[in-house]
Each structure stands twice: as C-alpha cells, then as structure tokens.
Amino acid sequence: MVLFIGKTEVYDPDPAVHSFFTSILPHTFQDPNVAFEVVNFCITNLAMLCPATKLFTKYFPGLLKILAWYPQTFITEFLQLLPAFLSEQTTSEVLHSVLDLPCLAAVLQLQHYSVLGLSECSSSYPKSIAAFCDPSFKLMFGHFLRDSVGRGDTIDKLGQMHGLLMEFNSHPRVIAAAEVVPLLLRVFFRTILTVGSHDLVSSLISVILERVTQLSFIASYQKDVRIVLSEQVLQMFRAYPSLIVDHCSDITDFVTLRNLNQAKEEFFLHMVWLIGEYASSSYDARCTTRVLVKFHE
C-alpha cells in the first residue's frame, strides 16, 4: 500500500493512502482476505505510520467498517489500533463512532442486502430497508458509511436512526458489534486519561452527557455501556475536579431532566454524587456560593 525503505520515505504516501481508503477499501472490506491484510498491515506498521501519515486519524471511519463487519475476528487488533485514532481534533468523533458501532454494523448489513437485492430480505427488515431506499434518509445513512473524518462527529436525529434500525436488534453481526463496545470504551478512556490534557478531557463531558441518553437500540448494550460511562466519568472528575465548575450548566441541565427512565438512574446518581463530592471551593476557587446554589436548586 505504502512504500518505505527503513525509515526513509520514498515518496509522499498520502495520495496512495487516500485512494486506497476512499476508492478501494469501501468496496472490498467485506472480503476476509482484504480485511486481514489491511488490519495486519496497520498493526505491523503502527509505529511507523503514526508519525509519517494521517492514516489513523483521518481514515479511522473506514477502518472501523472492518471491525463492524468482523467484530469477533479483529477486536484484539482494534484494541491496539484505537489509541492511534485519537488526536485533539478526532477524539469526540472517535467516541461517537465507538458508541455507534452497532449502528454501523446494521447499516453495513443493509448496504450488503442492497447489493444482493433488497427483496430477499424485505420480510425480515421492512422498515429498515424502506428507510435505506428513501432519499430523505440518504445523509443520515451516509454519515455512518463515511470513509474519512470531516463530516461531523454525529447526526442530529440519532434517536430517529436508532428507530429505523430497531429491526436489527437481534442480528448476530449487530449483537457482536455491540458486545465489543465496552472493551473499546475502556481503552479509549484509559488513553485519554493517560495522555490527554485537561481541555481534551473536558471536551468529552458534554458528549458523554448527550450520549448516555442516546445509545443504540440493544437493551444489553445500553446497560453495559452506561456502566462503563459511569465508571469512566468518575475517573475523569477524580483526575480533574475542576470539571464540576467547567460544566456546571451541562451537569445541572442533565440532573434536572424529567425523562430519565429507570435504566438511566444509575448514571444520574453518579452525577449527583459528583456534585456532592467536587462542588467545593477546596477544589476550585470558582466554586462560589452562586455556583453551589445553582447545583442545589
């Protein structure tokens, strides 16, 4: 794919990388031989590719298609690759993409059915197939089928997309993709808390508060992911107690939500505990009486 001699770059690899990830891999990732060779290439050359190219930070959406299609086959490799996807610019998009892996698996399955002929599967997935064929949903599905970064971290109507894909909540590929998400999340947050800055960690709080109420359409996945998010948000505030002031408005908006069902109450209780633990001037001088009153209104 890219030619290197030792550590000397023979030519600018970016055009070749771009061509492969936007013109070739989108049509071949389902081939098990192609998937294996691409993943093996990335793992073997990880240390060299990170500083030499933008392969991982730019094209991770295309690579995640391989994981979504073969979640049980390549999870070990992607746990190694995931930290390479992260940068100041991509962290939020990577988090959304990991949380959306079951959706990606479902959309890829729909795309596969479209190649085979949708009529063969219309009886099992009528609503999803109708939506996939509807031009008004083209941009929504296109977000999940993107090959590179730059099209936004997520979509506005994520809840609607979950509804459209609900028929895939027992599909084996989608279930398998959902099962690897907690593993990926733990690597994601461990990396962020190890090498990320305060500002980078802070940028994820609003994403977590947004997504904890907008998870995929599989009940067991929702439960497992909320457990991980609860654990990790505690670690984030333990590392940076001033986040309680930085995100005062976001947190108070979340804890005053009226539509939290029983499944989300555990995360809610964690947020209430964080307020009681870290909303103090001993952690941050900005935590004035006015801020404390806002938390306890």
Coordinates of N, CA, C and O in Angstrom, one line a residue, residues 9 34 102 129 137 211 237 280:
E9 N 11.2 7.8 3.7 CA 10.0 7.8 2.9 C 10.5 8.0 1.4 O 11.1 8.9 1.1
V34 N -8.9 -9.4 2.3 CA -8.6 -7.9 2.3 C -8.6 -7.4 3.7 O -7.7 -6.7 4.2
P102 N -22.6 -0.5 16.8 CA -23.8 -1.4 16.4 C -24.6 -0.8 15.3 O -25.1 -1.6 14.4
I129 N -35.2 -1.4 5.5 CA -34.9 -1.4 4.1 C -35.6 -0.2 3.4 O -35.0 0.4 2.5
F137 N -33.4 10.0 3.7 CA -32.5 9.5 4.8 C -31.1 9.3 4.3 O -30.3 8.7 5.0
R211 N -24.8 11.5 25.1 CA -24.9 10.2 24.5 C -25.4 9.2 25.5 O -26.0 8.1 25.1
F237 N -13.5 13.0 36.6 CA -13.7 14.0 37.6 C -12.7 13.9 38.8 O -12.2 14.8 39.4
S280 N -17.0 22.2 45.5 CA -16.4 22.8 46.7 C -15.3 23.7 46.3 O -14.5 23.5 45.4

